[in-house]
């Protein structure tokens, strides 16, 4: 079958091959025919070595498709079921799951070191234990979450990561208060979803911050009340909050420099939400006095900071009700053969989300 393969970490382009085989099918497993997958910035981060990922690997972790085959012991799925790929399934048995924090379950990460594919020359891994830039993928049954018939595959793919992450940061992690002031730094697909989440929660002021003009323009369409370039943020803070700072600031870039800016933009007693996935050697510096004196809450948000399956259901309900716009997030649609052009668009910030149609 066809799949996009990155041979070495640090390479800028993938190779679309037609002799890749999905492996690992057996008890407790599901084979999925991928129909659509979103291009997430985390894929670029894994390709570049920012996020740990063994290579060679098939990128992609934001996908949806149809079940082709189910293994022994799988009782909740049958061939033909429409599913979204969940790259971080909960085991329901570990301490994190029992505490009601399934987004912190590590069971899914255990599969990241097991090859999902193979080429004639050797094993190939899948991004985050999945790998959706392919025609078929074999995953644990818990990674295949059924979706209703009225949810298109492209919409479902976005729910698999970016939308859930951004909406959840506002709805779960921050629990944005109605009438509050919000700033979102980084307005790609995840940042736009955080903006929509803040709007759903009733935030009065939502400032979108991004260096790319087209993204700032898009942010206004999705609910931001103002959109500024990074160098204009200080003026916006002064004009909107009287210099005090915003009630909530979302950092959706994944860099210490923007996280520091986000901290300084948050009011005393306010909430800073770290959404962006950064590198292990990129350190955020805070001095002990400001940490104590400012009493700012610093809340990392992993995959939306809540029960992932419940978040999927809530997102679908909000989408059906017209409270969030998911189709508008897809600014480009390309076939798998044009994946490298889509990667370039993501790097330059000219796309919110690209849907790879397979």
Short mmCIF file of C-alpha atoms in Angstrom, two decimals, residues 34-241:
data_model
loop_
_atom_site.label_atom_id
_atom_site.label_comp_id
_atom_site.label_asym_id
_atom_site.label_seq_id
_atom_site.Cartn_x
_atom_site.Cartn_y
_atom_site.Cartn_z
CA UNK A 34 -7.64 5.74 6.47
CA UNK A 35 -9.87 8.15 4.54
CA UNK A 36 -8.65 11.54 5.78
CA UNK A 37 -5.87 12.82 7.98
CA UNK A 38 -4.95 16.26 9.21
CA UNK A 39 -1.46 17.70 9.09
CA UNK A 40 -0.61 18.76 12.65
CA UNK A 41 2.39 20.84 13.68
CA UNK A 42 3.36 18.00 16.01
CA UNK A 43 4.14 15.97 12.90
CA UNK A 44 6.68 18.60 11.88
CA UNK A 45 8.07 18.63 15.42
CA UNK A 46 8.55 14.86 15.35
CA UNK A 47 10.15 15.03 11.91
CA UNK A 48 12.56 17.70 13.14
CA UNK A 49 13.46 15.94 16.38
CA UNK A 50 11.70 18.38 18.72
CA UNK A 51 9.38 15.59 19.87
CA UNK A 52 10.91 12.15 20.47
CA UNK A 53 10.02 9.67 17.77
CA UNK A 54 11.97 6.63 16.46
CA UNK A 55 12.68 6.58 12.73
CA UNK A 56 12.06 5.65 10.01
CA UNK A 57 8.42 6.44 10.61
CA UNK A 58 5.11 7.24 8.98
CA UNK A 59 3.96 10.66 10.24
CA UNK A 60 0.37 11.50 11.05
CA UNK A 61 -1.72 10.94 14.17
CA UNK A 62 -4.88 12.93 13.32
CA UNK A 63 -6.88 10.57 11.15
CA UNK A 64 -10.25 8.97 10.49
CA UNK A 65 -11.48 6.10 8.39
CA UNK A 66 -13.30 2.79 8.29
CA UNK A 67 -12.61 -0.43 10.17
CA UNK A 68 -11.50 -3.13 7.74
CA UNK A 69 -10.89 -5.97 10.17
CA UNK A 70 -11.04 -6.58 13.92
CA UNK A 71 -8.89 -8.97 15.89
CA UNK A 72 -9.89 -11.60 18.40
CA UNK A 73 -11.34 -10.18 21.60
CA UNK A 74 -12.50 -6.90 20.07
CA UNK A 75 -16.21 -6.68 20.84
CA UNK A 76 -17.09 -3.00 20.42
CA UNK A 77 -16.12 -2.66 16.75
CA UNK A 78 -17.03 -4.39 13.52
CA UNK A 79 -15.87 -4.12 9.92
CA UNK A 80 -17.37 -1.05 8.27
CA UNK A 81 -17.53 1.09 11.41
CA UNK A 82 -16.50 4.71 10.95
CA UNK A 83 -13.82 5.70 13.47
CA UNK A 84 -11.48 8.47 14.49
CA UNK A 85 -7.92 7.54 15.43
CA UNK A 86 -7.09 8.36 19.05
CA UNK A 87 -3.31 8.57 19.47
CA UNK A 88 -3.53 8.60 23.28
CA UNK A 89 -6.06 5.97 24.34
CA UNK A 90 -6.84 5.42 28.01
CA UNK A 91 -6.31 2.01 29.58
CA UNK A 92 -8.90 2.66 32.34
CA UNK A 93 -6.71 0.77 34.82
CA UNK A 94 -3.61 2.84 35.62
CA UNK A 95 -3.41 5.35 38.51
CA UNK A 96 -3.95 8.31 36.16
CA UNK A 97 -7.10 6.79 34.69
CA UNK A 98 -8.42 5.83 38.12
CA UNK A 99 -7.89 9.42 39.29
CA UNK A 100 -10.02 10.68 36.42
CA UNK A 101 -7.09 11.98 34.37
CA UNK A 102 -7.12 9.65 31.33
CA UNK A 103 -5.26 12.23 29.23
CA UNK A 104 -2.20 11.40 31.37
CA UNK A 105 -2.41 7.65 30.74
CA UNK A 106 0.91 6.33 29.47
CA UNK A 107 -0.41 3.08 28.03
CA UNK A 108 -0.57 4.51 24.53
CA UNK A 109 3.05 5.56 24.65
CA UNK A 110 4.08 1.97 25.25
CA UNK A 111 3.16 1.22 21.64
CA UNK A 112 5.32 4.01 20.22
CA UNK A 113 8.38 1.77 20.31
CA UNK A 114 6.74 -1.05 18.34
CA UNK A 115 6.85 -0.87 14.52
CA UNK A 116 3.45 -0.38 12.86
CA UNK A 117 4.73 -0.91 9.31
CA UNK A 118 7.47 -2.55 7.33
CA UNK A 119 9.29 -2.03 4.07
CA UNK A 120 11.26 -4.66 2.17
CA UNK A 121 14.33 -3.16 3.84
CA UNK A 122 13.10 -3.23 7.44
CA UNK A 123 10.72 -2.00 10.11
CA UNK A 124 8.95 1.37 10.08
CA UNK A 125 7.35 3.04 13.10
CA UNK A 126 4.15 5.08 13.23
CA UNK A 127 3.87 8.60 14.63
CA UNK A 128 2.85 8.34 18.30
CA UNK A 129 2.14 4.65 17.80
CA UNK A 130 -0.29 5.32 14.95
CA UNK A 131 0.89 6.79 11.62
CA UNK A 132 -2.00 8.04 9.50
CA UNK A 133 -0.24 9.28 6.35
CA UNK A 134 -1.04 5.91 4.87
CA UNK A 135 -3.83 3.93 3.28
CA UNK A 136 -4.11 1.47 6.16
CA UNK A 137 -2.91 1.29 9.75
CA UNK A 138 -3.13 -1.33 12.48
CA UNK A 139 -3.72 0.01 15.99
CA UNK A 140 -4.97 -1.17 19.38
CA UNK A 141 -8.75 -1.31 19.51
CA UNK A 142 -8.74 1.53 22.03
CA UNK A 143 -7.24 3.82 19.38
CA UNK A 144 -10.30 3.36 17.13
CA UNK A 145 -13.17 5.46 18.45
CA UNK A 146 -16.56 5.09 16.69
CA UNK A 147 -18.07 8.26 15.22
CA UNK A 148 -21.68 8.95 14.12
CA UNK A 149 -22.62 8.59 10.47
CA UNK A 150 -23.20 12.35 10.04
CA UNK A 151 -19.61 13.30 10.91
CA UNK A 152 -17.50 13.56 7.72
CA UNK A 153 -14.08 11.94 7.77
CA UNK A 154 -12.24 15.25 7.39
CA UNK A 155 -14.06 16.74 10.38
CA UNK A 156 -13.48 13.58 12.42
CA UNK A 157 -9.77 13.68 11.64
CA UNK A 158 -9.44 17.17 13.14
CA UNK A 159 -11.29 16.05 16.25
CA UNK A 160 -8.62 13.37 16.66
CA UNK A 161 -6.04 15.91 17.83
CA UNK A 162 -5.96 19.63 17.06
CA UNK A 163 -9.56 20.58 17.76
CA UNK A 164 -9.74 18.46 20.92
CA UNK A 165 -6.47 19.96 22.16
CA UNK A 166 -7.45 23.58 21.56
CA UNK A 167 -11.08 23.41 22.66
CA UNK A 168 -10.15 21.37 25.70
CA UNK A 169 -7.52 23.87 26.79
CA UNK A 170 -10.24 26.51 27.08
CA UNK A 171 -13.13 24.32 28.25
CA UNK A 172 -11.33 21.85 30.53
CA UNK A 173 -7.94 23.17 31.60
CA UNK A 174 -8.66 26.88 31.92
CA UNK A 175 -12.43 26.67 32.37
CA UNK A 176 -12.61 30.22 31.02
CA UNK A 177 -15.00 32.44 32.96
CA UNK A 178 -17.75 34.34 31.16
CA UNK A 179 -16.92 38.01 30.67
CA UNK A 180 -13.18 37.46 31.02
CA UNK A 181 -10.27 38.65 28.87
CA UNK A 182 -8.24 36.13 26.86
CA UNK A 183 -5.12 36.20 24.71
CA UNK A 184 -4.09 33.31 22.46
CA UNK A 185 -0.47 33.27 21.26
CA UNK A 186 -0.15 31.12 18.16
CA UNK A 187 -3.17 30.89 15.87
CA UNK A 188 -2.82 27.76 13.80
CA UNK A 189 -5.48 25.07 13.99
CA UNK A 190 -5.00 24.46 17.72
CA UNK A 191 -4.90 28.15 18.59
CA UNK A 192 -8.04 28.84 16.55
CA UNK A 193 -9.74 26.00 18.41
CA UNK A 194 -8.73 27.58 21.73
CA UNK A 195 -10.25 30.86 20.51
CA UNK A 196 -13.49 29.05 19.67
CA UNK A 197 -13.46 27.42 23.10
CA UNK A 198 -13.04 30.79 24.82
CA UNK A 199 -15.91 32.16 22.74
CA UNK A 200 -18.14 29.23 23.71
CA UNK A 201 -17.34 29.91 27.37
CA UNK A 202 -18.40 33.55 26.98
CA UNK A 203 -15.10 35.44 27.11
CA UNK A 204 -15.66 39.16 26.49
CA UNK A 205 -12.28 39.94 24.91
CA UNK A 206 -10.29 37.44 22.86
CA UNK A 207 -7.02 38.70 21.40
CA UNK A 208 -5.34 36.54 18.76
CA UNK A 209 -1.55 36.91 18.48
CA UNK A 210 0.32 35.60 15.45
CA UNK A 211 3.04 36.90 13.10
CA UNK A 212 1.20 35.67 9.98
CA UNK A 213 -1.37 38.10 8.59
CA UNK A 214 -3.63 35.41 7.12
CA UNK A 215 -3.84 33.64 10.46
CA UNK A 216 -4.75 36.85 12.22
CA UNK A 217 -7.49 37.45 9.67
CA UNK A 218 -8.77 33.91 10.17
CA UNK A 219 -8.79 34.32 13.96
CA UNK A 220 -11.24 37.21 13.65
CA UNK A 221 -13.61 35.00 11.66
CA UNK A 222 -13.53 32.33 14.38
CA UNK A 223 -14.35 34.58 17.32
CA UNK A 224 -11.34 36.71 18.21
CA UNK A 225 -12.33 40.28 19.02
CA UNK A 226 -8.93 41.60 18.04
CA UNK A 227 -5.89 40.21 16.19
CA UNK A 228 -2.38 41.58 16.58
CA UNK A 229 1.18 40.81 15.57
CA UNK A 230 3.49 39.78 18.44
CA UNK A 231 5.09 43.24 18.57
CA UNK A 232 1.63 44.76 19.06
CA UNK A 233 0.69 42.60 22.04
CA UNK A 234 2.01 45.01 24.69
CA UNK A 235 -0.15 47.81 23.29
CA UNK A 236 -3.20 45.53 23.21
CA UNK A 237 -2.57 44.56 26.82
CA UNK A 238 -2.44 48.23 27.80
CA UNK A 239 -5.53 49.23 25.84
CA UNK A 240 -7.74 46.29 26.81
CA UNK A 241 -6.66 45.60 30.39
#
